[in-house]
CSV table of C-alpha atoms and ligand atoms in Angstrom, one decimal:
chain,number,residue,atom,x,y,z
B,166,MET,CA,-48.1,176.8,-61.8
B,167,SER,CA,-50.4,179.3,-63.5
B,168,GLU,CA,-53.7,178.3,-64.9
B,169,ASP,CA,-53.9,177.8,-68.7
B,170,ASN,CA,-55.7,181.2,-69.4
B,171,SER,CA,-52.9,183.6,-70.1
B,172,PRO,CA,-54.2,186.3,-72.5
B,173,SER,CA,-52.4,184.9,-75.6
B,174,ARG,CA,-53.7,181.3,-75.1
B,175,GLN,CA,-57.3,180.4,-75.7
B,176,PHE,CA,-59.1,177.5,-74.2
B,177,ASN,CA,-58.5,174.7,-76.7
B,178,PHE,CA,-61.1,172.0,-77.2
B,179,CYS,CA,-59.4,170.4,-80.2
B,180,ALA,CA,-59.8,166.7,-80.5
B,181,GLY,CA,-56.2,166.2,-81.6
B,182,PRO,CA,-53.4,167.2,-81.7
B,183,ALA,CA,-54.9,168.6,-78.5
B,184,ALA,CA,-54.1,170.9,-75.6
B,185,LEU,CA,-50.9,170.2,-73.7
B,186,PRO,CA,-50.5,171.2,-70.0
B,187,LEU,CA,-49.1,174.7,-69.8
B,188,PRO,CA,-46.3,173.7,-67.3
B,189,VAL,CA,-45.1,171.1,-69.8
B,190,LEU,CA,-45.0,173.6,-72.6
B,191,GLU,CA,-43.2,176.1,-70.3
B,192,GLN,CA,-40.6,173.5,-69.3
B,193,ALA,CA,-40.0,172.5,-73.0
B,194,GLN,CA,-39.6,176.1,-73.8
B,195,ARG,CA,-37.1,176.7,-71.0
B,196,ASP,CA,-35.0,173.7,-72.1
B,197,LEU,CA,-35.4,173.9,-75.8
B,198,LEU,CA,-32.1,175.6,-76.6
B,199,ALA,CA,-30.1,173.4,-74.2
B,200,LEU,CA,-31.1,170.5,-72.0
B,201,PRO,CA,-29.6,171.0,-68.6
B,202,GLY,CA,-26.2,169.3,-68.5
B,203,THR,CA,-26.1,168.6,-72.2
B,204,GLY,CA,-25.3,171.9,-74.0
B,205,ALA,CA,-27.6,171.0,-76.8
B,206,SER,CA,-31.3,170.8,-77.6
B,207,VAL,CA,-33.2,167.6,-77.1
B,208,LEU,CA,-33.9,168.0,-80.9
B,209,GLU,CA,-30.1,167.9,-81.6
B,210,ILE,CA,-28.8,165.0,-79.7
B,211,SER,CA,-28.3,161.4,-80.7
B,212,HIS,CA,-31.0,158.9,-79.9
B,213,ARG,CA,-28.2,156.7,-78.6
B,214,SER,CA,-26.6,159.3,-76.4
B,215,PRO,CA,-26.7,158.7,-72.6
B,216,ALA,CA,-28.7,161.9,-72.3
B,217,PHE,CA,-31.5,160.7,-74.6
B,218,LYS,CA,-31.4,157.2,-73.2
B,219,ALA,CA,-32.0,158.7,-69.8
B,220,ILE,CA,-35.0,160.6,-71.2
B,221,LEU,CA,-36.4,157.4,-72.8
B,222,HIS,CA,-35.9,155.4,-69.6
B,223,ASP,CA,-37.5,158.2,-67.5
B,224,ALA,CA,-40.6,158.3,-69.8
B,225,GLU,CA,-41.0,154.6,-69.6
B,226,CYS,CA,-40.6,154.4,-65.8
B,227,ARG,CA,-43.1,157.2,-65.3
B,228,LEU,CA,-45.7,155.5,-67.6
B,229,ARG,CA,-45.1,152.2,-65.8
B,230,ARG,CA,-45.7,153.9,-62.4
B,231,LEU,CA,-48.7,155.9,-63.5
B,232,LEU,CA,-50.4,152.9,-65.1
B,233,ALA,CA,-49.0,150.3,-62.6
B,234,VAL,CA,-47.8,148.2,-65.6
B,235,PRO,CA,-47.0,144.8,-64.2
B,236,ASP,CA,-43.8,142.8,-65.0
B,237,GLY,CA,-44.2,140.7,-68.1
B,238,TYR,CA,-45.2,143.7,-70.2
B,239,THR,CA,-43.1,145.8,-72.6
B,240,VAL,CA,-43.6,149.5,-73.2
B,241,LEU,CA,-42.7,150.6,-76.7
B,242,PHE,CA,-42.5,154.1,-78.3
B,243,LEU,CA,-43.2,153.8,-82.0
B,244,GLN,CA,-44.2,156.1,-84.8
B,245,GLY,CA,-46.9,156.0,-87.5
B,246,GLY,CA,-49.8,156.9,-85.1
B,247,SER,CA,-52.6,154.7,-84.2
B,248,ARG,CA,-53.4,154.1,-87.8
B,249,LEU,CA,-50.2,152.1,-88.1
B,250,GLN,CA,-51.3,150.1,-85.1
B,251,PHE,CA,-54.5,149.3,-87.0
B,252,SER,CA,-52.2,147.3,-89.3
B,253,MET,CA,-49.4,146.2,-86.9
B,254,VAL,CA,-51.8,144.6,-84.5
B,255,PRO,CA,-53.2,142.1,-87.0
B,256,MET,CA,-49.9,141.6,-88.8
B,257,ASN,CA,-48.2,140.6,-85.6
B,258,LEU,CA,-51.0,138.9,-83.6
B,259,LEU,CA,-53.1,137.3,-86.3
B,260,GLY,CA,-50.6,135.8,-88.8
B,261,GLY,CA,-50.0,132.1,-88.1
B,262,GLN,CA,-52.8,131.9,-85.6
B,263,GLU,CA,-55.6,129.4,-85.9
B,264,GLY,CA,-58.4,131.6,-84.8
B,265,ASP,CA,-59.8,134.8,-86.2
B,266,ALA,CA,-59.6,138.3,-84.9
B,267,GLN,CA,-62.8,139.7,-83.3
B,268,TYR,CA,-63.7,143.4,-83.6
B,269,VAL,CA,-66.1,145.3,-81.5
B,270,LEU,CA,-67.3,148.3,-83.5
B,271,THR,CA,-68.3,151.2,-81.3
B,272,GLY,CA,-67.5,154.1,-83.6
B,273,SER,CA,-65.5,155.4,-86.6
B,274,TRP,CA,-62.1,154.4,-85.2
B,275,GLY,CA,-63.1,150.8,-84.5
B,276,VAL,CA,-64.5,150.5,-88.0
B,277,LYS,CA,-61.2,151.8,-89.5
B,278,ALA,CA,-59.2,149.4,-87.4
B,279,CYS,CA,-61.3,146.5,-88.6
B,280,GLU,CA,-61.0,147.5,-92.3
B,281,GLN,CA,-57.2,147.3,-91.9
B,282,ALA,CA,-57.3,144.0,-90.1
B,283,ARG,CA,-59.3,142.5,-92.9
B,284,LEU,CA,-56.3,143.1,-95.1
B,285,ALA,CA,-54.1,141.0,-92.8
B,286,GLY,CA,-56.3,138.0,-92.1
B,287,ALA,CA,-59.6,136.5,-90.9
B,288,VAL,CA,-61.7,139.0,-89.0
B,289,ARG,CA,-65.1,138.7,-87.4
B,290,VAL,CA,-67.3,141.6,-86.2
B,291,VAL,CA,-68.8,140.6,-83.0
B,292,TRP,CA,-70.7,143.8,-82.2
B,293,ASP,CA,-71.6,146.8,-84.4
B,294,GLY,CA,-73.3,149.9,-83.1
B,295,ALA,CA,-73.9,151.3,-86.7
B,296,ALA,CA,-77.7,150.8,-86.5
B,297,THR,CA,-78.0,153.5,-83.8
B,298,GLY,CA,-75.2,155.8,-85.1
B,299,TYR,CA,-72.7,154.5,-82.6
B,300,ASP,CA,-74.4,156.2,-79.7
B,301,ARG,CA,-74.0,153.2,-77.2
B,302,LEU,CA,-71.8,150.3,-76.3
B,303,PRO,CA,-72.4,146.6,-75.8
B,304,ASP,CA,-73.4,145.9,-72.2
B,305,ASP,CA,-72.2,142.4,-72.2
B,306,LEU,CA,-68.9,141.7,-74.0
B,307,SER,CA,-68.4,138.2,-72.6
B,308,TRP,CA,-69.3,135.8,-75.4
B,309,ASP,CA,-68.8,132.0,-75.5
B,310,GLY,CA,-66.3,130.4,-77.8
B,311,SER,CA,-63.1,132.2,-76.7
B,312,ASP,CA,-61.2,129.1,-78.0
B,313,GLY,CA,-59.5,129.8,-81.3
B,314,ILE,CA,-59.7,133.6,-81.1
B,315,ALA,CA,-56.5,135.3,-82.0
B,316,TYR,CA,-57.5,138.5,-80.1
B,317,ARG,CA,-60.5,140.8,-79.6
B,318,HIS,CA,-60.1,144.5,-80.4
B,319,VAL,CA,-62.0,147.2,-78.7
B,320,THR,CA,-61.8,151.0,-78.7
B,321,SER,CA,-62.0,152.3,-75.1
B,322,ASN,CA,-63.1,155.8,-76.2
B,323,GLU,CA,-64.5,156.6,-79.6
B,324,THR,CA,-63.3,160.1,-80.2
B,325,ILE,CA,-65.7,161.1,-83.0
B,326,GLN,CA,-69.0,159.8,-81.5
B,327,GLY,CA,-68.1,160.4,-77.9
B,328,VAL,CA,-68.8,157.0,-76.4
B,329,GLN,CA,-66.5,155.5,-73.8
B,330,PHE,CA,-66.3,152.2,-71.8
B,331,ARG,CA,-66.9,153.1,-68.2
B,332,SER,CA,-64.4,150.3,-67.1
B,333,ASP,CA,-62.1,147.8,-68.6
B,334,PRO,CA,-64.0,145.4,-70.7
B,335,GLU,CA,-64.2,141.7,-69.6
B,336,ALA,CA,-61.3,139.8,-71.1
B,337,LYS,CA,-61.9,136.2,-69.7
B,338,ASP,CA,-59.2,134.0,-71.4
B,339,LEU,CA,-58.9,135.9,-74.5
B,340,VAL,CA,-56.3,138.4,-75.7
B,341,LEU,CA,-57.9,141.8,-75.4
B,342,VAL,CA,-56.4,144.5,-77.6
B,343,CYS,CA,-57.4,148.1,-76.9
B,344,ASP,CA,-57.1,151.3,-79.0
B,345,ALA,CA,-56.8,153.7,-76.0
B,346,SER,CA,-55.7,156.6,-78.1
B,347,SER,CA,-58.1,159.2,-76.8
B,348,ASP,CA,-58.4,158.2,-73.1
B,349,PHE,CA,-54.9,157.0,-72.4
B,350,LEU,CA,-53.6,158.4,-69.0
B,351,SER,CA,-57.0,159.9,-68.3
B,352,ARG,CA,-57.8,157.3,-65.6
B,353,PRO,CA,-56.3,154.2,-64.2
B,354,ILE,CA,-56.6,151.0,-66.2
B,355,ASP,CA,-56.1,147.4,-65.3
B,356,VAL,CA,-53.2,146.6,-67.7
B,357,GLU,CA,-53.2,142.9,-66.8
B,358,ARG,CA,-56.6,142.5,-68.5
B,359,TYR,CA,-55.1,143.4,-71.9
B,360,GLY,CA,-52.7,141.7,-74.2
B,361,LEU,CA,-51.9,144.9,-75.9
B,362,ILE,CA,-52.8,148.6,-75.4
B,363,TYR,CA,-51.9,151.3,-78.0
B,364,ALA,CA,-52.3,155.0,-78.0
B,365,CYS,CA,-51.1,157.8,-80.3
B,366,ALA,CA,-49.8,160.5,-78.0
B,367,GLN,CA,-51.5,163.6,-79.4
B,368,LYS,CA,-54.8,163.4,-77.5
B,369,ASN,CA,-53.7,163.1,-73.8
B,370,ALA,CA,-50.0,162.0,-73.6
B,371,GLY,CA,-47.9,164.4,-75.7
B,372,PRO,CA,-47.4,165.7,-79.3
B,373,ALA,CA,-48.2,164.0,-82.5
B,374,GLY,CA,-45.4,161.7,-83.7
B,375,VAL,CA,-45.0,159.1,-81.0
B,376,THR,CA,-47.3,156.2,-80.3
B,377,ILE,CA,-47.2,154.1,-77.1
B,378,VAL,CA,-47.7,150.4,-77.2
B,379,ILE,CA,-47.9,148.2,-74.0
B,380,ILE,CA,-47.7,144.6,-75.0
B,381,ARG,CA,-47.7,141.4,-72.9
B,382,ASP,CA,-44.3,139.8,-73.4
B,383,GLN,CA,-45.7,136.4,-74.4
B,384,LEU,CA,-47.4,138.0,-77.4
B,385,LEU,CA,-44.0,139.1,-78.8
B,386,GLU,CA,-43.5,135.5,-79.9
B,387,ARG,CA,-46.3,135.8,-82.4
B,388,SER,CA,-44.3,138.3,-84.5
B,389,ALA,CA,-43.3,136.3,-87.6
B,390,ASP,CA,-39.7,136.5,-88.8
B,391,SER,CA,-41.0,137.3,-92.3
B,392,LEU,CA,-42.4,140.7,-91.1
B,393,PRO,CA,-40.7,143.8,-92.3
B,394,GLY,CA,-38.4,144.9,-89.4
B,395,TYR,CA,-40.2,148.1,-88.6
B,396,LEU,CA,-43.6,146.4,-88.4
B,397,SER,CA,-42.5,143.7,-85.9
B,398,TYR,CA,-43.2,144.3,-82.2
B,399,ARG,CA,-40.5,141.8,-81.4
B,400,GLU,CA,-37.9,143.8,-83.3
B,401,HIS,CA,-38.9,147.0,-81.4
B,402,ALA,CA,-38.9,145.2,-78.1
B,403,GLN,CA,-35.5,143.7,-78.6
B,404,ALA,CA,-34.1,147.1,-79.6
B,405,GLY,CA,-35.7,148.8,-76.6
B,406,SER,CA,-37.6,151.2,-78.8
B,407,LEU,CA,-34.4,152.2,-80.6
B,408,TYR,CA,-34.7,149.9,-83.7
B,409,ASN,CA,-34.5,153.1,-85.7
B,410,THR,CA,-34.4,156.8,-84.7
B,411,PRO,CA,-37.5,157.2,-82.6
B,412,CYS,CA,-39.6,160.4,-82.2
B,413,THR,CA,-37.1,161.8,-79.7
B,414,PHE,CA,-38.8,165.1,-79.0
B,415,GLY,CA,-42.2,163.3,-78.7
B,416,ILE,CA,-40.8,160.9,-76.1
B,417,TYR,CA,-39.3,163.8,-74.2
B,418,MET,CA,-42.7,165.5,-74.1
B,419,VAL,CA,-44.5,162.3,-73.0
B,420,GLY,CA,-42.0,162.2,-70.1
B,421,LEU,CA,-42.8,165.7,-69.2
B,422,VAL,CA,-46.6,165.1,-69.4
B,423,ALA,CA,-46.1,162.0,-67.2
B,424,GLN,CA,-44.1,164.0,-64.7
B,425,TRP,CA,-46.9,166.6,-64.6
B,426,LEU,CA,-49.4,163.9,-64.0
B,427,GLU,CA,-47.3,162.4,-61.2
B,428,ASP,CA,-46.1,165.6,-59.5
B,429,GLU,CA,-48.8,168.2,-60.1
B,430,ILE,CA,-52.0,166.2,-60.6
B,431,GLY,CA,-51.2,163.4,-58.2
B,432,GLY,CA,-51.6,160.4,-60.4
B,433,LEU,CA,-54.4,158.9,-62.5
B,434,VAL,CA,-57.0,158.4,-59.8
B,435,ALA,CA,-56.8,162.2,-59.1
B,436,MET,CA,-56.9,162.9,-62.9
B,437,ASP,CA,-59.9,160.7,-63.3
B,438,HIS,CA,-61.8,162.7,-60.6
B,439,LEU,CA,-60.9,165.9,-62.3
B,440,ASN,CA,-62.0,164.6,-65.6
B,441,GLN,CA,-65.3,163.3,-64.2
B,442,ALA,CA,-66.0,166.7,-62.6
B,443,LYS,CA,-65.2,168.5,-66.0
B,444,ALA,CA,-67.5,166.2,-68.0
B,445,LYS,CA,-70.3,166.6,-65.5
B,446,MET,CA,-70.3,170.4,-66.0
B,447,LEU,CA,-71.0,170.0,-69.7
B,448,TYR,CA,-73.4,167.1,-69.5
B,449,ASP,CA,-75.4,168.9,-66.8
B,450,VAL,CA,-75.8,171.8,-69.3
B,451,LEU,CA,-77.0,169.3,-72.0
B,452,ASP,CA,-79.5,167.7,-69.6
B,453,SER,CA,-81.0,170.9,-68.3
B,454,SER,CA,-81.4,172.5,-71.7
B,455,ASP,CA,-84.9,171.3,-72.5
B,456,GLY,CA,-83.6,169.6,-75.6
B,457,PHE,CA,-81.8,172.7,-77.0
B,458,TYR,CA,-78.5,170.7,-76.8
B,459,GLN,CA,-79.0,167.1,-78.0
B,460,GLY,CA,-76.3,164.8,-76.8
B,461,HIS,CA,-75.2,162.2,-79.3
B,462,ALA,CA,-74.2,159.4,-76.8
B,463,GLN,CA,-76.8,157.6,-74.7
B,464,PRO,CA,-76.2,158.8,-71.1
B,465,ASP,CA,-74.8,155.5,-69.8
B,466,TYR,CA,-72.0,155.5,-72.4
B,467,ARG,CA,-71.0,159.2,-72.5
B,468,SER,CA,-67.4,159.9,-72.9
B,469,LEU,CA,-65.5,161.9,-70.3
B,470,MET,CA,-63.1,163.1,-73.0
B,471,ASN,CA,-65.2,164.1,-76.0
B,472,VAL,CA,-68.6,165.6,-75.4
B,473,THR,CA,-70.7,165.5,-78.6
B,474,PHE,CA,-74.0,167.2,-79.2
B,475,ARG,CA,-76.1,169.2,-81.7
B,476,LEU,CA,-78.2,172.3,-81.6
B,477,PRO,CA,-81.6,172.5,-83.2
B,478,SER,CA,-80.2,173.4,-86.7
B,479,SER,CA,-76.9,173.3,-88.5
B,480,GLU,CA,-77.1,177.1,-88.7
B,481,LEU,CA,-77.2,177.3,-85.0
B,482,ASP,CA,-74.3,174.8,-84.8
B,483,ASP,CA,-72.3,177.2,-87.0
B,484,ARG,CA,-73.3,180.2,-85.0
B,485,PHE,CA,-72.3,178.4,-81.8
B,486,VAL,CA,-68.9,177.6,-83.0
B,487,GLU,CA,-68.3,181.2,-84.3
B,488,SER,CA,-69.6,182.9,-81.1
B,489,ALA,CA,-67.6,180.5,-78.9
B,490,GLU,CA,-64.4,181.3,-80.8
B,491,ALA,CA,-65.0,185.0,-80.4
B,492,GLU,CA,-65.0,184.3,-76.6
B,493,GLY,CA,-61.7,182.4,-76.7
B,494,LEU,CA,-63.3,178.9,-76.7
B,495,CYS,CA,-61.8,177.3,-79.8
B,496,ALA,CA,-62.0,174.1,-81.9
B,497,LEU,CA,-65.5,173.1,-81.0
B,498,ARG,CA,-66.7,171.9,-84.4
B,499,GLY,CA,-67.6,168.2,-84.6
B,500,HIS,CA,-65.6,165.8,-86.8
B,501,ARG,CA,-66.2,166.5,-90.5
B,502,SER,CA,-67.8,163.0,-90.9
B,503,VAL,CA,-70.6,163.6,-88.3
B,504,GLY,CA,-71.0,167.4,-87.9
B,505,GLY,CA,-72.5,169.0,-84.8
B,506,ILE,CA,-70.3,170.1,-81.9
B,507,ARG,CA,-67.6,168.3,-80.1
B,508,ALA,CA,-65.9,169.6,-77.0
B,509,SER,CA,-62.7,167.6,-76.3
B,510,ILE,CA,-61.8,168.0,-72.7
B,511,TYR,CA,-58.7,166.0,-72.3
B,512,ASN,CA,-56.4,166.0,-69.2
B,513,ALA,CA,-54.8,169.3,-70.2
B,514,VAL,CA,-58.0,171.3,-70.6
B,515,PRO,CA,-58.3,173.0,-67.2
B,516,GLU,CA,-61.5,173.0,-65.1
B,517,SER,CA,-61.7,176.8,-65.6
B,518,GLY,CA,-61.9,176.3,-69.4
B,519,VAL,CA,-64.7,173.8,-69.1
B,520,ALA,CA,-66.5,176.1,-66.7
B,521,SER,CA,-66.2,178.9,-69.2
B,522,LEU,CA,-67.6,176.7,-71.9
B,523,ALA,CA,-70.5,175.6,-69.7
B,524,GLY,CA,-71.3,179.3,-68.9
B,525,PHE,CA,-71.1,180.1,-72.6
B,526,MET,CA,-73.5,177.3,-73.4
B,527,ARG,CA,-76.1,178.5,-70.9
B,528,ASP,CA,-75.9,182.1,-72.3
B,529,PHE,CA,-76.0,180.9,-75.9
B,530,ARG,CA,-79.2,179.0,-75.2
B,531,THR,CA,-80.8,181.9,-73.5
B,532,ARG,CA,-80.0,184.1,-76.5
B,533,ASN,CA,-81.0,181.6,-79.2
B,534,ALA,CA,-83.7,179.2,-77.8
R,746,PLP,C1,-57.0,159.9,-83.1
R,746,PLP,C2,-57.3,158.5,-83.0
R,746,PLP,C3,-56.8,157.5,-83.9
R,746,PLP,C4,-55.9,158.0,-85.1
R,746,PLP,O1,-54.6,158.3,-84.6
R,746,PLP,P1,-53.5,158.7,-85.7
R,746,PLP,O2,-52.3,159.0,-84.8
R,746,PLP,O3,-54.0,159.9,-86.5
R,746,PLP,O4,-53.2,157.6,-86.5
R,746,PLP,C5,-57.2,156.2,-83.8
R,746,PLP,N1,-58.0,155.8,-82.8
R,746,PLP,C6,-58.6,156.7,-81.9
R,746,PLP,C7,-59.5,156.2,-80.9
R,746,PLP,C8,-58.2,158.1,-82.0
R,746,PLP,O5,-58.8,158.9,-81.2
């Protein structure tokens, strides 16, 4: 397949909805008017048709293979984005439990998840990186007193600040819940460590509109009968993700992305190696810039997905973004809440795009230092 640098497409560093693999877009384009054997677009067929059920089944099987999801876990395709998961997690897992929910706040998304959980029940913040601007992670997440804890919530990659857990956090006996929105499918994870993993698709796994939830089957018993149907994991599990009309096109795209990961990349270990090499290119530029580029994250906690940094002034930040755009390197402005620069280098951003950005950064520094 061709590299993602055809003249009409720029290198896209958007944090989300983010770049999709070119072969995936090409296949979707080829099949858009009529799915082979169906005579209609995937956008036009019933979610209960055999053709769509096959697509749903294929997407689920591929995710299970890629992530080595063990038996005893259910994979769900929901809507409402990760924001709805901020509420569904406490509504399902906290209601009726004796203990409280523990939140580890490592950045903006964890803070938002925690705010929503407070609306549903008793919540305790067990670590908060606010004092240092969320530039680091807790080194030791294994506290005492795991009795009477409904679950502990972590964010594997904080998309806005650019800090990422290097490996799966320690779970001990507690139910670990992970917002994996922005590093899902970027590397292998040990699913067994988690009670529940959720990820909106639009960073690494597909288009906006579909959200993937992987939940330990035992936890489905916690969903109270009094919950509104759509908000109950148990309802969705019993209906096999067809409780209502799901995001059919999104699920189809997740299947294509998973196929690309399996067939063209060679799985998540290979993807992880590529992602490490990509991130190193940019962090090397930061580290050899004599402080011209100031990384936000402390080195031990740097994200492989979102590289966040600043230049010596906000005027230079602006000039950087504009000049980069002129060279076909787009969507590099940091999140509106923190400013600076953010290069999101998810799975679908090719090595050649990251190399172009690294080269641009070196040149820009020479011209402006
Ligand atoms: C993007 C993102 C979200 C929000 O996802 P929505 O689909 O917009 O609700 C939540 N958590 C993390 C870590 C994210 O990167």
